[in-house]
Amino acid sequence: MHDFSDELAHLASQSLLRTRRVVDGPQGPLLMVEGRQMLSFCSNDYLGLARHPEIVAAGIAGLQQYGMGAGASALISGHSTAHEKLEEELARFVGLPAALSFSSGYMANLGVIGALVGTGDTVVVDRLAHASLIDGARLSGASLKVFPHNDVARLAQVLARCPVGRRLVVTDAVFSMDGDLAPLAELAAVCAQHDAWLLVDDAHGLGVLGPHGGGSLAQAEVRSPHVLCMGTLGKAAGVAGAFVAGEASLIAWITQRARTYMFTTAHPPALAVATSASLALMARDDWRRERLRELAAQLRQGLAGLPWALLPSSTAIQPLIVGDNAAARALAAALRDRGIWVPAICPPTVPKGSARLRISLSAVHTPEQVDQLTAALQSLAEEGAHA
Ligand SMILES: *Cc1c(COP(=O)(O)O)cnc(C)c1O
């Protein structure tokens, strides 16, 4: 029987074998990792809410009210008053007419794309779009076209050549490995011209960008009946799950047709209660977004002039480009020896030759902790760790 040991050995020889480290205790800048305390710049808990006492208390109250499991899919009997309330709040949070919640962002993207397009239709994807968008496009059966990263003119050409049928354009709002922003207003305009829907994946913008954290579309002031927003709740919101928001008729159709919504158990009602608490905190605590911007500016200043370049990014995601896979892993290992955890991201997650450290910041990092990271990278640069 084939047991994949050769393939695993091959991955190991290419420095491409993925490993998991076991974290003990709650999320935060300081993590207990296999018996050792590490300063972490790994997490997508951008606002520092994953362990927030108000969210934890709401989750506990939700468990006491509803018990643990939802018991069935939402369309059978799994849709609770907590889910219903959360969907209204999610729509209001992003300023769109209606919202539908999913168990994860991956499932939302698969379900939404498959509900909107199928055989005979076209889905056009930014080259750097998240894997879940690519997988959703492939699974939908629609013809899959790719446009160069953030290239609105090329997207217009692709749309102009589309055959008859429905058209859907999909993109990240904040690119997860680069931290840069999609030109949402221009994309929405081109989509309107070519009668295409635009699905914006705001996994990294929700809670972080826009007035009161309303997300990338709110920041770009894009409002169009052709635009749908997918937001994840496991990142800045610090909980779990995801949602799609848009025109009421589109959301009603997605409720009828998204297979990852229909054929899965609804997520626990207590999670919906905790998420409602998180939305209230995200809207209220503007200081978290301000702190994040201050820390990003501090990091960028501290890393200027090093042999590795930071990509231009105004978000919590600050990628430091190393280039070579083994060099990126060596740099991450050298930081780990100093008690600092930053993930090295290698192909195929990012293009060949652009292996990087993906530094992610959280509003609850202290300036001293950011100084610790910049000082460690400066001393590694002086030691020639990049050579
Ligand atoms: C994390 C992420 C997802 C998946 O969301 P989950 O809720 O973690 O499944 C989708 N899109 C992007 C851009 C992401 O970064």
CSV table of C-alpha atoms and ligand atoms in Angstrom, one decimal:
chain,number,residue,atom,x,y,z
A,1,MET,CA,0.0,0.0,0.0
A,2,HIS,CA,1.3,3.5,-0.9
A,3,ASP,CA,2.2,5.3,2.3
A,4,PHE,CA,3.5,8.7,1.0
A,5,SER,CA,6.8,8.3,2.9
A,6,ASP,CA,8.9,9.2,-0.2
A,7,GLU,CA,6.7,12.2,-0.8
A,8,LEU,CA,7.1,13.3,2.8
A,9,ALA,CA,10.9,12.8,2.6
A,10,HIS,CA,11.0,14.8,-0.6
A,11,LEU,CA,9.1,17.7,1.1
A,12,ALA,CA,11.5,17.6,4.0
A,13,SER,CA,14.5,17.7,1.7
A,14,GLN,CA,13.1,20.9,0.1
A,15,SER,CA,12.5,22.6,3.4
A,16,LEU,CA,8.7,22.4,2.6
A,17,LEU,CA,7.5,20.1,5.3
A,18,ARG,CA,4.9,21.9,7.5
A,19,THR,CA,5.0,21.3,11.2
A,20,ARG,CA,2.7,22.3,14.0
A,21,ARG,CA,3.8,23.6,17.3
A,22,VAL,CA,1.6,23.0,20.3
A,23,VAL,CA,0.4,26.1,22.1
A,24,ASP,CA,-0.8,25.9,25.6
A,25,GLY,CA,-3.3,28.5,26.9
A,26,PRO,CA,-5.0,31.4,25.4
A,27,GLN,CA,-4.0,33.7,22.5
A,28,GLY,CA,-2.0,36.8,23.1
A,29,PRO,CA,1.4,38.4,22.3
A,30,LEU,CA,3.0,35.9,24.7
A,31,LEU,CA,2.4,32.3,24.0
A,32,MET,CA,3.4,29.2,25.9
A,33,VAL,CA,4.8,27.0,23.2
A,34,GLU,CA,6.0,23.5,24.1
A,35,GLY,CA,7.1,24.6,27.6
A,36,ARG,CA,8.7,27.8,26.5
A,37,GLN,CA,7.3,31.4,26.5
A,38,MET,CA,7.5,33.0,23.0
A,39,LEU,CA,6.8,36.5,21.9
A,40,SER,CA,4.4,35.9,19.0
A,41,PHE,CA,4.0,37.9,15.7
A,42,CYS,CA,2.0,35.0,14.1
A,43,SER,CA,-1.6,35.6,14.9
A,44,ASN,CA,-4.5,37.2,13.0
A,45,ASP,CA,-6.0,38.3,16.4
A,46,TYR,CA,-5.3,41.8,15.1
A,47,LEU,CA,-7.4,43.6,17.8
A,48,GLY,CA,-6.4,41.4,20.7
A,49,LEU,CA,-9.9,40.2,21.2
A,50,ALA,CA,-9.5,36.4,21.2
A,51,ARG,CA,-9.3,36.2,25.0
A,52,HIS,CA,-11.2,39.3,25.8
A,53,PRO,CA,-13.2,38.8,29.1
A,54,GLU,CA,-16.4,40.3,27.7
A,55,ILE,CA,-16.4,37.9,24.8
A,56,VAL,CA,-15.5,34.9,27.0
A,57,ALA,CA,-18.3,35.9,29.4
A,58,ALA,CA,-20.8,36.2,26.5
A,59,GLY,CA,-19.7,32.7,25.3
A,60,ILE,CA,-20.3,31.2,28.7
A,61,ALA,CA,-23.7,32.9,29.0
A,62,GLY,CA,-24.5,31.6,25.6
A,63,LEU,CA,-23.5,28.0,26.6
A,64,GLN,CA,-25.7,28.2,29.7
A,65,GLN,CA,-28.7,29.5,27.6
A,66,TYR,CA,-28.3,27.2,24.6
A,67,GLY,CA,-26.1,24.3,25.6
A,68,MET,CA,-23.2,23.3,23.3
A,69,GLY,CA,-24.4,22.0,19.9
A,70,ALA,CA,-26.8,23.5,17.4
A,71,GLY,CA,-28.1,20.0,16.7
A,72,ALA,CA,-28.9,20.3,13.0
A,73,SER,CA,-28.2,22.4,9.9
A,74,ALA,CA,-29.6,25.9,9.9
A,75,LEU,CA,-32.3,25.0,7.3
A,76,ILE,CA,-33.6,22.2,9.5
A,77,SER,CA,-33.6,23.3,13.2
A,78,GLY,CA,-30.1,24.7,13.9
A,79,HIS,CA,-30.9,28.4,13.3
A,80,SER,CA,-31.3,30.0,16.8
A,81,THR,CA,-32.4,33.4,18.0
A,82,ALA,CA,-28.7,34.0,18.7
A,83,HIS,CA,-27.9,33.3,15.0
A,84,GLU,CA,-30.8,35.5,13.8
A,85,LYS,CA,-29.7,38.4,16.0
A,86,LEU,CA,-26.1,38.0,14.9
A,87,GLU,CA,-26.9,38.1,11.2
A,88,GLU,CA,-28.8,41.4,11.7
A,89,GLU,CA,-25.8,42.8,13.6
A,90,LEU,CA,-23.3,41.6,10.9
A,91,ALA,CA,-25.3,43.3,8.1
A,92,ARG,CA,-25.4,46.6,10.2
A,93,PHE,CA,-21.7,46.3,11.0
A,94,VAL,CA,-20.6,46.3,7.4
A,95,GLY,CA,-23.5,48.6,6.3
A,96,LEU,CA,-25.1,46.2,3.9
A,97,PRO,CA,-28.8,45.1,3.7
A,98,ALA,CA,-28.5,41.5,4.7
A,99,ALA,CA,-26.1,38.8,6.0
A,100,LEU,CA,-25.8,35.0,6.2
A,101,SER,CA,-23.4,33.4,8.6
A,102,PHE,CA,-21.2,30.4,7.8
A,103,SER,CA,-19.0,28.1,9.9
A,104,SER,CA,-15.8,29.4,8.4
A,105,GLY,CA,-14.5,31.7,5.8
A,106,TYR,CA,-13.3,28.8,3.7
A,107,MET,CA,-16.8,27.4,3.6
A,108,ALA,CA,-18.4,30.8,2.9
A,109,ASN,CA,-16.2,31.3,-0.1
A,110,LEU,CA,-16.9,27.8,-1.5
A,111,GLY,CA,-20.6,28.2,-0.9
A,112,VAL,CA,-21.1,31.7,-2.1
A,113,ILE,CA,-19.2,31.3,-5.4
A,114,GLY,CA,-21.0,28.0,-6.1
A,115,ALA,CA,-24.4,29.6,-5.4
A,116,LEU,CA,-23.8,32.5,-7.8
A,117,VAL,CA,-22.1,30.9,-10.8
A,118,GLY,CA,-22.0,27.4,-12.4
A,119,THR,CA,-21.4,25.8,-15.8
A,120,GLY,CA,-21.6,28.3,-18.6
A,121,ASP,CA,-20.7,31.2,-16.3
A,122,THR,CA,-17.4,32.9,-15.7
A,123,VAL,CA,-15.5,33.7,-12.5
A,124,VAL,CA,-12.5,36.0,-12.7
A,125,VAL,CA,-10.0,35.9,-9.8
A,126,ASP,CA,-7.1,38.1,-8.8
A,127,ARG,CA,-3.8,36.2,-9.2
A,128,LEU,CA,-3.1,36.5,-5.5
A,129,ALA,CA,-6.5,35.7,-4.2
A,130,HIS,CA,-6.8,33.4,-1.2
A,131,ALA,CA,-6.9,29.6,-1.8
A,132,SER,CA,-10.5,29.4,-0.6
A,133,LEU,CA,-11.6,31.7,-3.5
A,134,ILE,CA,-9.6,29.7,-6.0
A,135,ASP,CA,-11.1,26.4,-4.7
A,136,GLY,CA,-14.6,27.9,-4.7
A,137,ALA,CA,-14.1,29.1,-8.3
A,138,ARG,CA,-12.9,25.6,-9.4
A,139,LEU,CA,-15.6,23.8,-7.6
A,140,SER,CA,-18.4,26.0,-9.0
A,141,GLY,CA,-17.9,24.5,-12.6
A,142,ALA,CA,-17.8,28.1,-14.0
A,143,SER,CA,-15.0,28.9,-16.4
A,144,LEU,CA,-12.1,30.2,-14.3
A,145,LYS,CA,-10.1,33.2,-15.5
A,146,VAL,CA,-7.2,35.0,-13.6
A,147,PHE,CA,-6.3,38.7,-13.8
A,148,PRO,CA,-2.9,40.1,-12.8
A,149,HIS,CA,-2.7,41.3,-9.2
A,150,ASN,CA,-4.8,44.5,-8.7
A,151,ASP,CA,-4.8,45.2,-12.5
A,152,VAL,CA,-8.2,46.7,-13.2
A,153,ALA,CA,-7.5,47.5,-16.9
A,154,ARG,CA,-6.7,43.8,-17.5
A,155,LEU,CA,-9.7,42.8,-15.6
A,156,ALA,CA,-11.9,45.0,-17.9
A,157,GLN,CA,-10.3,43.3,-20.9
A,158,VAL,CA,-11.1,39.8,-19.5
A,159,LEU,CA,-14.7,40.8,-18.7
A,160,ALA,CA,-15.2,42.3,-22.2
A,161,ARG,CA,-14.2,39.0,-23.7
A,162,CYS,CA,-16.5,36.9,-21.4
A,163,PRO,CA,-19.1,34.7,-23.1
A,164,VAL,CA,-22.7,35.1,-22.3
A,165,GLY,CA,-23.7,33.9,-18.8
A,166,ARG,CA,-23.2,35.3,-15.3
A,167,ARG,CA,-20.0,36.9,-14.3
A,168,LEU,CA,-18.4,37.0,-10.9
A,169,VAL,CA,-15.2,38.8,-10.0
A,170,VAL,CA,-13.5,37.7,-6.7
A,171,THR,CA,-10.7,39.3,-4.8
A,172,ASP,CA,-9.2,39.7,-1.3
A,173,ALA,CA,-9.7,43.2,0.0
A,174,VAL,CA,-6.4,43.0,2.0
A,175,PHE,CA,-4.1,40.4,0.6
A,176,SER,CA,-3.3,37.9,3.2
A,177,MET,CA,0.4,37.4,2.5
A,178,ASP,CA,1.2,40.9,1.2
A,179,GLY,CA,-0.9,43.2,3.3
A,180,ASP,CA,-1.7,45.5,0.4
A,181,LEU,CA,-5.2,46.6,-0.6
A,182,ALA,CA,-7.4,45.9,-3.6
A,183,PRO,CA,-8.6,49.0,-5.5
A,184,LEU,CA,-12.2,48.3,-4.5
A,185,ALA,CA,-13.8,51.5,-6.0
A,186,GLU,CA,-12.2,50.9,-9.4
A,187,LEU,CA,-13.0,47.1,-9.3
A,188,ALA,CA,-16.7,47.9,-8.4
A,189,ALA,CA,-17.0,50.4,-11.3
A,190,VAL,CA,-15.6,47.9,-13.8
A,191,CYS,CA,-17.9,45.2,-12.5
A,192,ALA,CA,-20.9,47.5,-12.8
A,193,GLN,CA,-19.9,48.3,-16.4
A,194,HIS,CA,-19.7,44.7,-17.4
A,195,ASP,CA,-22.7,43.5,-15.4
A,196,ALA,CA,-20.6,41.3,-13.1
A,197,TRP,CA,-20.9,40.7,-9.3
A,198,LEU,CA,-17.9,41.6,-7.2
A,199,LEU,CA,-17.2,39.3,-4.2
A,200,VAL,CA,-14.8,41.0,-1.8
A,201,ASP,CA,-13.1,38.8,0.8
A,202,ASP,CA,-12.4,41.1,3.8
A,203,ALA,CA,-10.8,38.5,6.1
A,204,HIS,CA,-8.1,41.0,7.0
A,205,GLY,CA,-9.9,44.3,6.8
A,206,LEU,CA,-13.0,43.6,8.9
A,207,GLY,CA,-12.6,45.3,12.3
A,208,VAL,CA,-9.2,46.8,11.2
A,209,LEU,CA,-10.2,49.2,8.4
A,210,GLY,CA,-13.0,51.6,7.9
A,211,PRO,CA,-14.9,53.8,10.4
A,212,HIS,CA,-15.5,51.8,13.6
A,213,GLY,CA,-13.9,48.7,11.9
A,214,GLY,CA,-16.7,48.4,9.3
A,215,GLY,CA,-14.1,47.0,6.8
A,216,SER,CA,-12.5,47.6,3.5
A,217,LEU,CA,-15.7,48.5,1.6
A,218,ALA,CA,-16.7,51.1,4.2
A,219,GLN,CA,-13.1,52.5,4.1
A,220,ALA,CA,-13.3,52.8,0.3
A,221,GLU,CA,-16.9,54.1,0.5
A,222,VAL,CA,-18.0,51.5,-2.1
A,223,ARG,CA,-21.7,50.8,-2.1
A,224,SER,CA,-23.3,48.9,-5.0
A,225,PRO,CA,-26.0,46.3,-5.4
A,226,HIS,CA,-23.4,44.2,-7.3
A,227,VAL,CA,-21.0,44.0,-4.4
A,228,LEU,CA,-20.9,41.2,-1.8
A,229,CYS,CA,-18.7,41.2,1.2
A,230,MET,CA,-17.3,38.0,2.9
A,231,GLY,CA,-16.0,38.6,6.4
A,232,THR,CA,-14.3,36.1,8.7
A,233,LEU,CA,-14.8,36.2,12.4
A,234,GLY,CA,-11.8,34.2,13.5
A,235,LYS,CA,-9.3,37.0,12.8
A,236,ALA,CA,-9.8,40.5,14.1
A,237,ALA,CA,-13.2,39.5,15.7
A,238,GLY,CA,-11.3,37.0,17.8
A,239,VAL,CA,-14.0,34.3,17.6
A,240,ALA,CA,-14.7,31.8,14.7
A,241,GLY,CA,-17.0,31.6,11.7
A,242,ALA,CA,-17.7,33.9,8.8
A,243,PHE,CA,-20.5,35.6,6.9
A,244,VAL,CA,-21.5,37.0,3.6
A,245,ALA,CA,-23.4,40.3,3.3
A,246,GLY,CA,-25.1,42.1,0.4
A,247,GLU,CA,-28.4,42.8,-1.2
A,248,ALA,CA,-31.3,40.9,0.4
A,249,SER,CA,-32.2,39.0,-2.7
A,250,LEU,CA,-28.7,37.8,-3.3
A,251,ILE,CA,-28.4,36.7,0.3
A,252,ALA,CA,-31.8,34.9,0.1
A,253,TRP,CA,-30.6,33.0,-3.0
A,254,ILE,CA,-27.3,32.1,-1.3
A,255,THR,CA,-29.3,30.7,1.6
A,256,GLN,CA,-31.1,28.5,-0.9
A,257,ARG,CA,-28.1,27.3,-2.8
A,258,ALA,CA,-24.8,27.4,-0.8
A,259,ARG,CA,-24.0,23.8,-0.2
A,260,THR,CA,-21.5,24.6,2.6
A,261,TYR,CA,-24.4,26.3,4.4
A,262,MET,CA,-27.1,23.7,3.7
A,263,PHE,CA,-25.2,20.5,4.3
A,264,THR,CA,-23.4,21.3,7.5
A,265,THR,CA,-24.4,21.6,11.1
A,266,ALA,CA,-25.0,25.2,12.2
A,267,HIS,CA,-22.2,26.5,14.4
A,268,PRO,CA,-23.0,26.6,18.1
A,269,PRO,CA,-25.4,29.3,19.2
A,270,ALA,CA,-23.0,30.3,22.0
A,271,LEU,CA,-20.5,31.2,19.4
A,272,ALA,CA,-23.1,33.5,17.9
A,273,VAL,CA,-23.6,35.1,21.3
A,274,ALA,CA,-19.8,35.6,21.7
A,275,THR,CA,-19.6,37.0,18.2
A,276,SER,CA,-22.3,39.6,19.0
A,277,ALA,CA,-20.2,40.7,22.0
A,278,SER,CA,-17.1,40.9,19.8
A,279,LEU,CA,-18.9,43.1,17.2
A,280,ALA,CA,-19.9,45.6,20.0
A,281,LEU,CA,-16.3,45.7,21.2
A,282,MET,CA,-14.9,46.2,17.7
A,283,ALA,CA,-17.3,49.0,17.0
A,284,ARG,CA,-16.6,50.7,20.3
A,285,ASP,CA,-12.8,50.4,20.7
A,286,ASP,CA,-11.4,52.8,18.2
A,287,TRP,CA,-8.2,52.8,20.3
A,288,ARG,CA,-7.4,49.3,19.1
A,289,ARG,CA,-7.2,50.4,15.5
A,290,GLU,CA,-5.2,53.5,16.4
A,291,ARG,CA,-2.7,51.4,18.4
A,292,LEU,CA,-2.3,49.0,15.5
A,293,ARG,CA,-1.4,51.9,13.2
A,294,GLU,CA,1.1,53.2,15.7
A,295,LEU,CA,2.7,49.8,16.1
A,296,ALA,CA,2.9,49.4,12.3
A,297,ALA,CA,4.6,52.7,12.0
A,298,GLN,CA,7.1,51.9,14.8
A,299,LEU,CA,7.9,48.5,13.1
A,300,ARG,CA,8.4,50.1,9.7
A,301,GLN,CA,10.7,52.7,11.1
A,302,GLY,CA,12.7,50.1,13.1
A,303,LEU,CA,13.2,47.8,10.1
A,304,ALA,CA,14.2,50.5,7.6
A,305,GLY,CA,17.7,49.9,6.2
A,306,LEU,CA,17.8,46.2,6.9
A,307,PRO,CA,18.9,43.8,4.1
A,308,TRP,CA,15.3,42.5,3.8
A,309,ALA,CA,12.6,44.8,2.5
A,310,LEU,CA,9.2,45.3,4.1
A,311,LEU,CA,6.4,45.3,1.5
A,312,PRO,CA,4.4,48.6,1.6
A,313,SER,CA,1.5,47.9,3.9
A,314,SER,CA,-0.7,50.0,6.1
A,315,THR,CA,-2.4,47.0,7.7
A,316,ALA,CA,-1.6,44.6,10.5
A,317,ILE,CA,0.2,42.3,8.0
A,318,GLN,CA,3.8,43.4,7.5
A,319,PRO,CA,5.7,41.0,5.2
A,320,LEU,CA,9.5,41.0,5.3
A,321,ILE,CA,10.8,39.6,2.0
A,322,VAL,CA,13.8,37.3,2.3
A,323,GLY,CA,13.6,35.5,-1.1
A,324,ASP,CA,15.1,32.1,-0.7
A,325,ASN,CA,13.1,29.4,1.1
A,326,ALA,CA,16.0,28.1,3.2
A,327,ALA,CA,17.1,31.6,4.1
A,328,ALA,CA,13.6,32.6,5.2
A,329,ARG,CA,13.4,29.5,7.4
A,330,ALA,CA,16.8,30.1,8.8
A,331,LEU,CA,15.9,33.7,9.7
A,332,ALA,CA,12.6,32.4,11.4
A,333,ALA,CA,14.7,29.8,13.3
A,334,ALA,CA,17.2,32.4,14.5
A,335,LEU,CA,14.4,34.5,15.8
A,336,ARG,CA,12.9,31.5,17.5
A,337,ASP,CA,16.2,30.9,19.2
A,338,ARG,CA,15.8,34.4,20.6
A,339,GLY,CA,12.3,33.6,21.8
A,340,ILE,CA,10.4,35.4,19.0
A,341,TRP,CA,7.9,33.6,16.8
A,342,VAL,CA,7.4,34.9,13.3
A,343,PRO,CA,6.2,32.4,10.6
A,344,ALA,CA,8.3,31.9,7.4
A,345,ILE,CA,5.9,31.7,4.5
A,346,CYS,CA,7.2,29.8,1.4
A,347,PRO,CA,5.9,28.8,-2.0
A,348,PRO,CA,3.4,27.6,-3.0
A,349,THR,CA,1.6,29.9,-0.5
A,350,VAL,CA,3.6,32.8,-2.1
A,351,PRO,CA,5.3,33.1,-5.5
A,352,LYS,CA,8.7,31.4,-6.0
A,353,GLY,CA,11.6,33.5,-4.9
A,354,SER,CA,9.5,35.6,-2.5
A,355,ALA,CA,9.7,33.6,0.7
A,356,ARG,CA,9.1,35.9,3.6
A,357,LEU,CA,8.5,36.4,7.3
A,358,ARG,CA,4.9,37.3,7.7
A,359,ILE,CA,5.0,39.6,10.7
A,360,SER,CA,1.5,40.3,12.0
A,361,LEU,CA,0.8,42.9,14.7
A,362,SER,CA,-1.9,43.0,17.3
A,363,ALA,CA,-3.4,46.0,19.1
A,364,VAL,CA,-2.3,44.4,22.4
A,365,HIS,CA,1.4,44.2,21.5
A,366,THR,CA,3.4,46.7,23.5
A,367,PRO,CA,5.8,49.1,21.9
A,368,GLU,CA,8.6,47.3,23.9
A,369,GLN,CA,7.6,44.0,22.3
A,370,VAL,CA,7.9,45.5,18.8
A,371,ASP,CA,11.3,47.0,19.8
A,372,GLN,CA,12.3,43.5,20.8
A,373,LEU,CA,11.5,42.2,17.3
A,374,THR,CA,13.3,45.1,15.5
A,375,ALA,CA,16.3,44.8,17.7
A,376,ALA,CA,16.6,41.0,17.1
A,377,LEU,CA,16.3,41.5,13.3
A,378,GLN,CA,18.9,44.3,13.4
A,379,SER,CA,21.4,42.1,15.3
A,380,LEU,CA,20.7,39.2,12.9
A,381,ALA,CA,21.4,41.5,10.0
A,382,GLU,CA,24.7,42.6,11.5
A,383,GLU,CA,25.7,39.0,12.1
A,384,GLY,CA,25.1,38.4,8.4
A,385,ALA,CA,22.3,35.9,8.9
A,386,HIS,CA,21.0,37.0,5.5
A,387,ALA,CA,24.2,36.0,3.7
B,1,LIG,C1,-8.3,33.2,6.7
B,1,LIG,C2,-8.9,33.5,5.4
B,1,LIG,C3,-10.0,32.8,4.9
B,1,LIG,C4,-10.6,31.6,5.6
B,1,LIG,O1,-11.3,32.0,6.7
B,1,LIG,P1,-11.5,31.0,7.9
B,1,LIG,O2,-12.7,31.5,8.7
B,1,LIG,O3,-10.3,30.9,8.7
B,1,LIG,O4,-11.9,29.7,7.2
B,1,LIG,C5,-10.6,33.3,3.7
B,1,LIG,N1,-10.0,34.2,3.0
B,1,LIG,C6,-8.9,34.9,3.4
B,1,LIG,C7,-8.3,36.0,2.6
B,1,LIG,C8,-8.3,34.5,4.6
B,1,LIG,O5,-7.2,35.1,5.0
